[in-house]
């Protein structure tokens, strides 16, 4: 019997090792998946400038991750990015529903929230690496190695700057290939975590699995698919949870995808700095929140109904904090000829004739050019020509324009390349915004794991793979596809000056009305998230009156564990009795 106990203990260690290996493999897969996704989202602005396309079209490319489609285009170059994004979406789609369902099926009831929290933490490490990589690539000129960067007259803060977006895609592709290798060596299935099994139990399980496989082959997959779909469709908590997720994802897809553009336009920082700050301030708090949320679920053995309340009220708290971001604003950049007159008076409407004045009417300046300079009077001009500058000294980014007739100052009038800085007050507002964003990210991530457990536990165990997959499908179709497109179109409506292609058509937007941009970027997600609390409150009401299928998982696991432990105790009693009998026989013989 001692050998039997040793085999049971060895099998237990082996099972735990397999589960840990699967956790490691799926976590690495989530890292590579989110690494590629975050890098793609961070490079949207660079792709927009590279191909001179509007934000709505960039949103279409971003949404193509969720779909397989074609569209008539004038240039075939950006279609390669579109097709690559489609293929990436096809490959990454099964990771979430199948991986999470696998953990929920084979982990202990009280351990699965912690394991899912660890996996979701990996899904945060990936974006952190992706954003750091994107920040580095955005700071490197797109044609580096092919042109002399010392001769460039633009800097990363210029809206015409295009970073080396292609370089990061090569790294992401290599990481995806490496993280796929461990899955070839994983077993098809695992015993339930924590259940010590002997040879007879293993044999019975194998027989049951063989019978189940024969049954599936006999009746086909569709026999279970339609009843499962009917059961999920008639599950009000599950359907309401999908509705909440779709509304919330519409808000968060827009906020995450266009946050670098918002920071760049609102606070006047470079795209590289915006991506870097976004990763540093938001992702570590989210990572910590996921781990703490999973530990709380495990430590206090929180029920599904308690988890629903925790997720709802924490989300509401974060939502109320979100409104403080409306106060952390900066004024529009004062650009003469767009939103400011040559006398320095702000003007509300853009009128093309206001680009010219008496000081530059004889300079024959092009009206659609975007080569901004900052005058020593604190105003920005569309170009040195429109500023009336006659001479220049220096080369590259150190060039200084002098004798500018349109710049009204008491001394020598001069200008330097680029838009004028927004001042120290705007930098302070940026710090406040980032701190608030970090606090909001931490609070919301605390609610994420309890909320996700509600999704997993409101379904029957055999429905989880289909349920999680359907949830992912709905969020992508109704949020991942349309959100970047309509949000990008709304952003395009705030454009003040468009770039011009060589053929004369409009290209990428160069400067936005930051006030209207702010209302759209912050206001639309606020409205969407506010509406999501209506079905969330209905879920809380329904949970008070119904019994969830997942609530039996804990008691069932404990019952099986008790039976197995009882069998072990019986084995130990028999072993002890046999030892006593042998001792009595030995004494009799002596």
Coordinates of C-alpha atoms in Angstrom, one line a residue:
X1 CA 0.0 0.0 0.0
X2 CA 2.9 2.3 0.6
X3 CA 3.8 2.0 -3.1
X4 CA 0.2 2.9 -4.0
X5 CA 0.4 6.1 -2.0
X6 CA 3.7 6.9 -3.6
X7 CA 2.2 6.4 -7.0
X8 CA -0.8 8.6 -6.1
X9 CA 1.6 11.4 -4.8
X10 CA 3.7 11.1 -7.9
X11 CA 0.7 11.3 -10.2
X12 CA -0.5 14.4 -8.2
X13 CA 2.7 16.2 -8.8
X14 CA 2.7 15.2 -12.4
X15 CA -0.8 16.5 -13.0
X16 CA 0.0 19.8 -11.3
X17 CA 3.1 20.2 -13.4
X18 CA 1.0 19.7 -16.6
X19 CA -1.5 22.3 -15.5
X20 CA 1.2 24.7 -14.6
X21 CA 2.9 24.1 -18.0
X22 CA -0.5 24.8 -19.7
X23 CA -0.8 28.0 -17.6
X24 CA 2.7 29.1 -18.7
X25 CA 2.0 28.3 -22.4
X26 CA -1.4 30.1 -22.5
X27 CA 0.0 33.1 -20.6
X28 CA 2.8 33.4 -23.2
X29 CA 0.2 33.1 -25.9
X30 CA -1.7 36.0 -24.3
X31 CA 1.5 38.0 -24.1
X32 CA 2.2 37.6 -27.8
X33 CA -1.4 38.1 -28.7
X34 CA -1.7 41.4 -26.9
X35 CA 1.8 42.4 -27.8
X36 CA 0.8 42.4 -31.5
X37 CA -2.6 44.0 -30.8
X38 CA -1.2 46.9 -28.7
X39 CA 1.5 47.5 -31.2
X40 CA -1.0 47.7 -34.0
X41 CA -3.2 50.1 -32.1
X42 CA -0.2 52.3 -31.2
X43 CA 1.0 52.5 -34.8
X44 CA -2.4 53.7 -36.2
X45 CA -1.2 57.3 -36.3
X46 CA 2.0 56.3 -38.1
X47 CA 0.1 54.3 -40.7
X48 CA -2.3 57.2 -41.2
X49 CA 0.7 59.5 -42.0
X50 CA 2.6 56.9 -44.0
X51 CA -0.3 56.3 -46.5
X52 CA -1.9 59.8 -46.1
X53 CA -5.3 58.4 -45.3
X54 CA -8.1 59.8 -43.0
X55 CA -8.7 58.5 -39.5
X56 CA -11.9 56.8 -40.5
X57 CA -10.0 54.6 -43.0
X58 CA -7.4 53.9 -40.3
X59 CA -10.3 52.8 -38.1
X60 CA -11.4 50.4 -40.8
X61 CA -7.9 48.9 -40.9
X62 CA -8.0 48.5 -37.2
X63 CA -11.4 46.9 -37.3
X64 CA -10.3 44.5 -39.9
X65 CA -8.7 42.5 -37.1
X66 CA -12.2 41.2 -36.4
X67 CA -13.3 40.4 -40.0
X68 CA -12.3 39.1 -43.4
X69 CA -13.3 41.6 -46.1
X70 CA -12.1 43.6 -49.1
X71 CA -12.5 47.2 -50.1
X72 CA -11.8 49.2 -53.2
X73 CA -8.8 51.4 -52.7
X74 CA -6.7 53.8 -54.7
X75 CA -3.3 52.6 -53.4
X76 CA -2.6 48.9 -52.9
X77 CA 0.2 49.5 -50.4
X78 CA -1.8 49.7 -47.2
X79 CA -3.9 46.7 -48.2
X80 CA -0.9 44.6 -47.1
X81 CA -1.4 45.9 -43.6
X82 CA -5.1 45.2 -43.9
X83 CA -4.6 41.6 -45.0
X84 CA -2.0 41.0 -42.3
X85 CA -4.4 42.3 -39.6
X86 CA -7.1 40.0 -40.9
X87 CA -4.8 36.9 -40.7
X88 CA -3.7 37.9 -37.2
X89 CA -7.3 38.1 -36.1
X90 CA -8.1 34.7 -37.6
X91 CA -5.2 33.1 -35.7
X92 CA -5.7 34.8 -32.4
X93 CA -9.4 34.3 -32.1
X94 CA -9.5 30.8 -30.5
X95 CA -7.0 31.6 -27.8
X96 CA -9.3 33.4 -25.5
X97 CA -12.5 31.2 -25.4
X98 CA -10.7 27.9 -25.5
X99 CA -7.9 28.8 -23.1
X100 CA -10.1 30.3 -20.5
X101 CA -12.7 27.4 -20.7
X102 CA -9.9 24.9 -20.4
X103 CA -8.6 26.5 -17.2
X104 CA -12.2 26.7 -15.8
X105 CA -12.8 23.0 -16.5
X106 CA -9.6 21.6 -15.0
X107 CA -8.8 24.0 -12.2
X108 CA -10.3 23.9 -8.7
X109 CA -13.4 26.1 -8.2
X110 CA -11.6 28.4 -5.8
X111 CA -8.3 28.5 -7.9
X112 CA -9.7 29.3 -11.3
X113 CA -10.1 33.1 -10.6
X114 CA -6.5 33.3 -9.5
X115 CA -5.3 31.4 -12.6
X116 CA -7.5 33.5 -14.9
X117 CA -6.1 36.6 -13.1
X118 CA -2.5 35.4 -13.9
X119 CA -3.4 34.8 -17.5
X120 CA -5.0 38.2 -17.8
X121 CA -1.9 39.6 -16.2
X122 CA 0.0 38.1 -19.1
X123 CA -2.4 39.9 -21.3
X124 CA -1.2 43.2 -19.7
X125 CA 2.5 42.4 -19.9
X126 CA 2.1 42.0 -23.7
X127 CA 0.7 45.5 -24.2
X128 CA 3.3 47.0 -21.9
X129 CA 6.1 45.5 -24.1
X130 CA 4.1 46.4 -27.2
X131 CA 3.7 50.0 -26.2
X132 CA 7.4 50.3 -25.3
X133 CA 8.3 48.8 -28.6
X134 CA 5.9 51.2 -30.4
X135 CA 7.4 54.1 -28.5
X136 CA 10.9 53.2 -29.7
X137 CA 9.8 52.6 -33.3
X138 CA 7.7 55.8 -33.4
X139 CA 10.9 57.8 -32.5
X140 CA 12.9 56.3 -35.3
X141 CA 12.3 57.7 -38.8
X142 CA 10.5 55.4 -41.2
X143 CA 13.3 55.4 -43.8
X144 CA 16.2 55.2 -41.4
X145 CA 19.1 53.6 -43.1
X146 CA 18.0 54.8 -46.5
X147 CA 18.2 58.6 -45.9
X148 CA 20.5 60.9 -43.9
X149 CA 18.4 61.8 -40.8
X150 CA 20.6 64.8 -40.1
X151 CA 19.1 66.5 -43.1
X152 CA 15.5 66.1 -41.9
X153 CA 13.6 69.3 -41.1
X154 CA 10.9 67.6 -39.1
X155 CA 11.0 66.2 -35.5
X156 CA 8.9 63.5 -33.8
X157 CA 6.5 66.2 -32.5
X158 CA 5.6 67.2 -36.1
X159 CA 2.4 65.7 -37.5
X160 CA 4.2 64.8 -40.7
X161 CA 6.7 62.6 -38.9
X162 CA 6.4 58.9 -39.7
X163 CA 8.0 56.4 -37.4
X164 CA 9.5 53.0 -38.3
X165 CA 6.2 51.2 -37.9
X166 CA 7.3 48.2 -40.1
X167 CA 10.1 47.2 -37.8
X168 CA 7.9 46.3 -34.8
X169 CA 5.7 44.0 -36.9
X170 CA 8.8 41.8 -37.7
X171 CA 9.5 41.4 -33.9
X172 CA 5.8 40.6 -33.2
X173 CA 5.8 37.9 -35.9
X174 CA 8.8 36.2 -34.4
X175 CA 7.3 36.3 -30.9
X176 CA 4.1 34.7 -32.2
X177 CA 6.0 31.9 -33.8
X178 CA 8.0 31.1 -30.6
X179 CA 4.9 31.1 -28.3
X180 CA 3.1 28.6 -30.6
X181 CA 5.7 25.9 -30.1
X182 CA 4.8 24.7 -26.6
X183 CA 1.3 23.9 -27.6
X184 CA 2.5 21.0 -29.7
X185 CA 3.8 19.2 -26.6
X186 CA 0.8 19.6 -24.3
X187 CA -1.6 16.7 -23.5
X188 CA -5.1 16.7 -24.9
X189 CA -6.7 16.7 -21.4
X190 CA -6.0 16.8 -17.7
X191 CA -7.6 15.4 -14.6
X192 CA -9.5 17.8 -12.4
X193 CA -7.0 19.7 -10.2
X194 CA -6.8 18.4 -6.6
X195 CA -8.3 15.0 -7.3
X196 CA -5.9 12.2 -6.4
X197 CA -6.7 9.3 -8.7
X198 CA -5.6 5.7 -8.6
X199 CA -5.3 3.2 -11.5
X200 CA -9.0 2.1 -11.3
X201 CA -10.3 5.7 -11.4
X202 CA -8.0 6.5 -14.3
X203 CA -9.2 3.4 -16.2
X204 CA -12.9 4.3 -15.6
X205 CA -12.2 7.9 -16.8
X206 CA -10.6 6.6 -20.0
X207 CA -13.5 4.3 -20.6
X208 CA -16.0 7.2 -20.1
X209 CA -14.0 9.4 -22.5
X210 CA -13.9 6.7 -25.1
X211 CA -17.7 6.2 -24.8
X212 CA -18.2 10.0 -25.1
X213 CA -16.0 10.2 -28.2
X214 CA -17.9 7.4 -29.8
X215 CA -21.1 9.1 -29.0
X216 CA -19.9 12.4 -30.5
X217 CA -18.8 10.6 -33.7
X218 CA -22.2 8.9 -33.9
X219 CA -24.4 11.8 -33.4
X220 CA -22.2 14.7 -34.7
X221 CA -21.4 18.1 -33.3
X222 CA -24.6 19.7 -34.4
X223 CA -26.7 17.6 -32.0
X224 CA -25.2 19.5 -29.0
X225 CA -24.6 22.8 -30.8
X226 CA -28.3 23.7 -31.3
X227 CA -29.4 22.8 -27.8
X228 CA -26.5 24.7 -26.3
X229 CA -27.3 27.8 -28.4
X230 CA -30.9 27.6 -27.3
X231 CA -29.9 27.2 -23.7
X232 CA -27.5 30.2 -23.8
X233 CA -30.1 32.3 -25.7
X234 CA -32.6 31.6 -23.0
X235 CA -30.2 32.5 -20.2
X236 CA -31.1 36.1 -19.3
X237 CA -28.0 36.7 -17.2
X238 CA -25.7 35.5 -20.0
X239 CA -27.4 37.6 -22.7
X240 CA -27.4 40.7 -20.5
X241 CA -23.7 40.2 -19.8
X242 CA -23.1 40.1 -23.5
X243 CA -25.0 43.4 -23.9
X244 CA -23.0 45.0 -21.1
X245 CA -19.7 43.8 -22.7
X246 CA -20.6 45.1 -26.2
X247 CA -21.4 48.5 -24.9
X248 CA -18.3 48.7 -22.7
X249 CA -16.1 47.4 -25.5
X250 CA -17.4 50.1 -27.8
X251 CA -16.2 52.6 -25.3
X252 CA -12.8 51.1 -24.5
X253 CA -11.9 50.2 -28.1
X254 CA -12.2 53.8 -29.0
X255 CA -10.4 55.1 -25.9
X256 CA -7.4 52.7 -26.2
X257 CA -7.0 52.9 -30.0
X258 CA -7.0 56.7 -30.2
X259 CA -5.4 57.6 -26.9
X260 CA -2.0 58.4 -28.4
X261 CA -3.7 60.7 -30.9
X262 CA -5.6 62.4 -28.1
X263 CA -2.5 63.0 -26.0
X264 CA -0.7 64.3 -29.0
X265 CA -3.4 66.7 -30.1
X266 CA -4.6 67.8 -26.6
X267 CA -1.2 68.2 -24.8
X268 CA 1.2 68.8 -27.7
X269 CA 3.5 65.9 -27.1
X270 CA 5.1 63.6 -29.7
X271 CA 3.5 60.3 -30.7
X272 CA 6.4 58.4 -29.3
X273 CA 6.1 60.1 -25.9
X274 CA 2.3 59.6 -25.9
X275 CA 2.7 55.8 -26.5
X276 CA 5.4 55.5 -23.8
X277 CA 3.3 57.4 -21.2
X278 CA 0.2 55.5 -22.0
X279 CA 2.0 52.2 -21.3
X280 CA 3.9 53.3 -18.2
X281 CA 0.9 54.9 -16.4
X282 CA -1.9 52.5 -17.3
X283 CA -0.6 48.9 -17.7
X284 CA 1.2 48.3 -14.4
X285 CA -1.9 49.4 -12.3
X286 CA -4.0 47.1 -14.5
X287 CA -1.6 44.2 -13.9
X288 CA -1.6 44.7 -10.1
X289 CA -5.4 45.0 -10.2
X290 CA -5.8 41.7 -12.0
X291 CA -3.6 39.8 -9.5
X292 CA -5.2 41.4 -6.4
X293 CA -8.7 40.7 -7.8
X294 CA -7.9 37.0 -8.4
X295 CA -6.3 36.7 -4.9
X296 CA -9.4 38.3 -3.3
X297 CA -11.6 35.8 -5.1
X298 CA -9.5 32.9 -3.9
X299 CA -8.8 34.1 -0.4
X300 CA -12.4 34.9 0.6
X301 CA -14.0 32.3 -1.7
X302 CA -16.4 34.9 -3.1
X303 CA -19.6 33.6 -4.6
X304 CA -20.9 34.5 -8.1
X305 CA -23.5 36.9 -6.6
X306 CA -20.9 38.6 -4.5
X307 CA -18.6 38.9 -7.5
X308 CA -21.3 40.5 -9.5
X309 CA -21.8 43.2 -6.9
X310 CA -18.0 43.8 -6.5
X311 CA -17.6 44.2 -10.3
X312 CA -20.6 46.5 -10.7
X313 CA -19.9 48.9 -7.9
X314 CA -16.2 49.1 -8.5
X315 CA -16.9 49.9 -12.2
X316 CA -19.4 52.6 -11.1
X317 CA -16.8 54.2 -8.8
X318 CA -14.2 54.3 -11.7
X319 CA -16.9 55.7 -14.0
X320 CA -17.5 58.6 -11.6
X321 CA -13.8 59.3 -11.4
X322 CA -13.6 59.4 -15.2
X323 CA -15.5 62.7 -15.3
X324 CA -12.6 64.5 -13.7
X325 CA -10.7 64.1 -17.0
X326 CA -13.0 66.7 -18.5
X327 CA -11.3 69.3 -16.3
X328 CA -7.7 68.5 -17.4
X329 CA -7.6 70.4 -20.6
X330 CA -5.4 72.6 -22.8
X331 CA -6.3 75.3 -25.2
X332 CA -6.0 74.9 -29.0
X333 CA -2.7 75.7 -30.6
X334 CA -2.9 79.2 -32.0
X335 CA -2.3 78.8 -35.7
X336 CA -2.6 82.0 -37.8
X337 CA -4.9 81.5 -40.7
X338 CA -6.8 78.6 -39.1
X339 CA -8.1 79.6 -35.7
X340 CA -6.2 82.9 -35.1
X341 CA -6.0 86.1 -37.1
X342 CA -2.7 87.8 -38.0
X343 CA -3.4 90.3 -35.3
X344 CA -3.4 87.4 -32.7
X345 CA -7.2 87.5 -32.2
X346 CA -8.9 84.0 -31.9
X347 CA -11.4 83.2 -34.6
X348 CA -14.0 80.5 -34.4
X349 CA -14.4 79.5 -38.1
X350 CA -11.8 78.4 -40.6
X351 CA -12.0 80.6 -43.7
X352 CA -9.5 79.8 -46.5
X353 CA -9.1 83.5 -47.5
X354 CA -7.8 84.3 -44.0
X355 CA -4.6 82.4 -44.8
X356 CA -3.3 85.4 -46.7
X357 CA -2.7 88.9 -45.5
X358 CA -1.1 92.1 -46.8
X359 CA 2.3 91.0 -45.3
X360 CA 2.5 87.9 -47.5
X361 CA 0.2 88.5 -50.5
X362 CA 3.2 89.1 -52.8
X363 CA 5.1 86.0 -51.7
X364 CA 3.1 83.6 -53.9
X365 CA 2.7 81.1 -51.1
X366 CA 0.8 77.9 -51.7
X367 CA -2.5 77.9 -49.6
X368 CA -2.6 74.1 -48.8
X369 CA 0.9 73.7 -47.6
X370 CA 1.6 72.4 -44.0
X371 CA 5.1 73.3 -42.9
X372 CA 4.5 75.0 -39.6
X373 CA 6.8 77.4 -37.9
X374 CA 6.6 79.1 -34.5
X375 CA 7.2 82.8 -34.4
X376 CA 8.9 84.6 -31.5
X377 CA 5.5 86.3 -30.8
X378 CA 4.1 82.9 -29.6
X379 CA 1.9 82.3 -32.7
X380 CA 2.3 79.4 -35.1
X381 CA 2.1 79.9 -38.9
X382 CA 1.3 77.4 -41.7
X383 CA 4.7 77.9 -43.3
X384 CA 7.6 80.3 -43.2
X385 CA 6.4 81.7 -46.5
X386 CA 3.0 82.7 -45.0
X387 CA 4.9 84.1 -42.0
X388 CA 6.6 86.5 -44.5
X389 CA 10.1 85.3 -43.7
X390 CA 12.8 86.4 -46.2
X391 CA 16.0 84.7 -45.0
X392 CA 17.1 81.6 -43.0
X393 CA 20.2 80.4 -41.2
X394 CA 21.2 76.9 -40.2
X395 CA 20.2 73.5 -41.6
X396 CA 17.9 70.7 -40.7
X397 CA 15.8 71.0 -37.5
X398 CA 18.1 73.8 -36.3
X399 CA 17.0 76.1 -39.1
X400 CA 15.9 79.7 -38.1
X401 CA 13.9 82.0 -40.3
X402 CA 14.5 85.8 -40.0
X403 CA 13.0 89.0 -41.2
X404 CA 9.4 87.7 -41.1
X405 CA 7.1 90.6 -42.0
X406 CA 3.9 88.9 -40.7
X407 CA 5.3 88.4 -37.2
X408 CA 4.6 91.5 -35.2
X409 CA 7.2 92.0 -32.5
X410 CA 9.1 94.9 -31.0
X411 CA 12.5 93.4 -32.0
X412 CA 13.7 91.2 -34.8
X413 CA 11.0 88.9 -36.1
X414 CA 12.1 85.3 -36.4
X415 CA 10.6 81.8 -36.4
X416 CA 11.7 78.2 -35.9
X417 CA 10.4 74.9 -37.3
X418 CA 7.3 73.3 -35.7
X419 CA 4.3 74.4 -33.8
X420 CA 4.7 76.5 -30.6
X421 CA 4.7 74.7 -27.3
X422 CA 1.5 74.8 -25.3
X423 CA 3.3 76.0 -22.1
X424 CA 4.0 74.7 -18.6
X425 CA 0.3 74.7 -17.5
X426 CA -0.5 72.2 -20.2
X427 CA 2.3 69.9 -19.1
X428 CA 0.8 70.0 -15.5
X429 CA -2.6 69.1 -16.9
X430 CA -1.0 66.2 -18.7
X431 CA 0.4 64.9 -15.4
X432 CA -3.0 65.1 -13.7
X433 CA -4.6 63.3 -16.6
X434 CA -2.1 60.4 -16.5
X435 CA -2.4 60.1 -12.7
X436 CA -6.2 59.9 -12.9
X437 CA -5.9 57.4 -15.8
X438 CA -3.6 55.2 -13.6
X439 CA -6.1 55.3 -10.7
X440 CA -9.0 54.5 -13.0
X441 CA -7.2 51.6 -14.6
X442 CA -6.4 50.1 -11.2
X443 CA -10.0 50.3 -9.9
X444 CA -11.5 49.0 -13.1
X445 CA -9.0 46.0 -13.3
X446 CA -10.1 45.1 -9.7
X447 CA -13.6 44.6 -11.0
X448 CA -12.5 42.7 -14.2
X449 CA -11.8 39.2 -12.7
X450 CA -15.0 39.1 -10.5
X451 CA -17.0 40.3 -13.6
X452 CA -15.4 37.6 -15.8
X453 CA -16.2 34.9 -13.2
X454 CA -19.9 35.9 -13.5
X455 CA -19.7 35.1 -17.2
X456 CA -18.1 31.7 -16.6
X457 CA -20.3 30.7 -13.7
X458 CA -23.7 31.7 -15.2
X459 CA -23.4 28.8 -17.7
X460 CA -23.4 25.1 -17.4
X461 CA -19.9 23.4 -17.6
X462 CA -20.6 21.8 -21.0
X463 CA -21.6 25.2 -22.4
X464 CA -18.6 27.2 -21.4
X465 CA -16.5 26.8 -24.5
X466 CA -19.4 27.8 -26.8
X467 CA -20.5 30.5 -24.3
X468 CA -17.1 32.2 -24.1
X469 CA -16.6 31.9 -27.8
X470 CA -20.0 33.5 -28.5
X471 CA -19.2 36.3 -26.1
X472 CA -16.0 37.0 -27.9
X473 CA -17.7 36.9 -31.3
X474 CA -20.4 39.4 -30.2
X475 CA -17.9 41.8 -28.7
X476 CA -15.8 41.8 -31.8
X477 CA -18.6 42.0 -34.4
X478 CA -20.6 44.7 -32.6
X479 CA -17.7 46.6 -31.0
X480 CA -14.3 45.7 -32.5
X481 CA -15.5 46.3 -36.1
X482 CA -17.7 49.4 -36.0
X483 CA -16.2 51.3 -33.1
X484 CA -12.9 52.4 -34.7
X485 CA -14.8 53.3 -38.0
X486 CA -17.5 55.6 -36.6
X487 CA -15.1 57.0 -34.0
X488 CA -12.5 57.8 -36.6
X489 CA -15.2 59.4 -38.8
X490 CA -16.2 61.6 -35.8
X491 CA -12.6 62.6 -35.3
X492 CA -12.2 63.5 -38.9
X493 CA -15.1 66.0 -38.5
X494 CA -13.0 68.0 -36.1
X495 CA -10.1 68.4 -38.5
X496 CA -9.0 72.0 -39.1
X497 CA -6.4 71.5 -41.8
X498 CA -5.9 68.5 -44.1
X499 CA -2.7 67.4 -45.7
X500 CA -2.6 67.3 -49.5
X501 CA -1.5 64.5 -51.7
X502 CA 0.6 65.0 -54.9
X503 CA -2.6 64.6 -57.0
X504 CA -4.2 67.4 -55.0
X505 CA -6.6 65.3 -53.0
X506 CA -6.9 65.4 -49.2
X507 CA -4.6 63.2 -47.2
X508 CA -4.2 62.8 -43.4
X509 CA -5.4 65.5 -41.0
X510 CA -2.6 67.8 -39.7
X511 CA -4.3 69.6 -36.9
X512 CA -7.6 69.2 -35.1
X513 CA -9.9 71.4 -33.1
X514 CA -8.7 70.1 -29.7
X515 CA -11.8 71.3 -27.8
X516 CA -14.3 69.5 -30.0
X517 CA -11.9 66.5 -30.2
X518 CA -11.9 66.4 -26.4
X519 CA -15.7 66.3 -26.2
X520 CA -15.9 63.4 -28.7
X521 CA -13.0 61.4 -27.2
X522 CA -14.2 61.7 -23.6
X523 CA -17.9 62.3 -24.1
X524 CA -18.9 59.5 -26.4
X525 CA -17.3 56.7 -24.2
X526 CA -18.9 58.3 -21.1
X527 CA -22.3 58.1 -22.7
X528 CA -21.8 54.5 -23.8
X529 CA -20.5 53.4 -20.4
X530 CA -23.3 55.1 -18.6
X531 CA -25.9 53.2 -20.6
X532 CA -24.2 49.9 -19.8
X533 CA -25.1 50.2 -16.1
X534 CA -28.8 49.7 -16.9
X535 CA -28.4 46.0 -17.9
X536 CA -25.8 45.6 -15.2
X537 CA -28.3 46.5 -12.5
X538 CA -30.8 44.2 -14.1
X539 CA -28.3 41.4 -13.7
X540 CA -27.9 42.1 -10.0
X541 CA -31.7 41.9 -9.6
X542 CA -31.9 38.6 -11.5
X543 CA -29.1 37.1 -9.4
X544 CA -31.1 37.6 -6.3
X545 CA -33.9 35.4 -7.6
X546 CA -32.2 32.6 -9.5
X547 CA -29.7 29.8 -8.9
X548 CA -26.7 29.7 -11.3
X549 CA -25.4 26.4 -12.7
X550 CA -21.8 27.3 -11.7
X551 CA -22.7 27.4 -8.0
X552 CA -22.8 23.7 -7.8
X553 CA -19.2 23.4 -9.0
X554 CA -17.6 24.1 -5.6
X555 CA -19.8 21.7 -3.7
X556 CA -19.4 19.0 -6.3
X557 CA -15.6 19.3 -6.2
X558 CA -15.6 19.2 -2.5
X559 CA -17.8 16.1 -2.5
X560 CA -15.5 14.2 -4.9
X561 CA -12.5 15.2 -2.9
X562 CA -14.2 14.0 0.3
X563 CA -14.9 10.6 -1.4
X564 CA -11.3 10.3 -2.6
X565 CA -9.9 11.2 0.8
X566 CA -12.3 8.7 2.4
X567 CA -10.9 6.0 0.1
X568 CA -7.4 6.9 1.1
X569 CA -8.3 6.7 4.8
X570 CA -9.9 3.3 4.2
X571 CA -6.6 2.2 2.5
X572 CA -4.6 3.5 5.5
X573 CA -6.9 1.7 8.0
X574 CA -6.5 -1.6 6.1
X575 CA -2.8 -1.1 5.9
X576 CA -2.6 -0.4 9.7
X577 CA -4.7 -3.4 10.5
X578 CA -2.6 -5.7 8.3
X579 CA 0.5 -4.4 10.0
X580 CA -1.0 -5.2 13.5
X581 CA -1.9 -8.7 12.3
X582 CA 1.6 -9.4 11.0
X583 CA 3.0 -8.2 14.4
X584 CA 0.7 -10.6 16.3
X585 CA 1.6 -13.5 14.1
X586 CA 5.3 -12.8 14.6
X587 CA 4.9 -12.7 18.4
X588 CA 3.0 -16.0 18.3
X589 CA 5.7 -17.7 16.3
X590 CA 8.3 -16.4 18.8

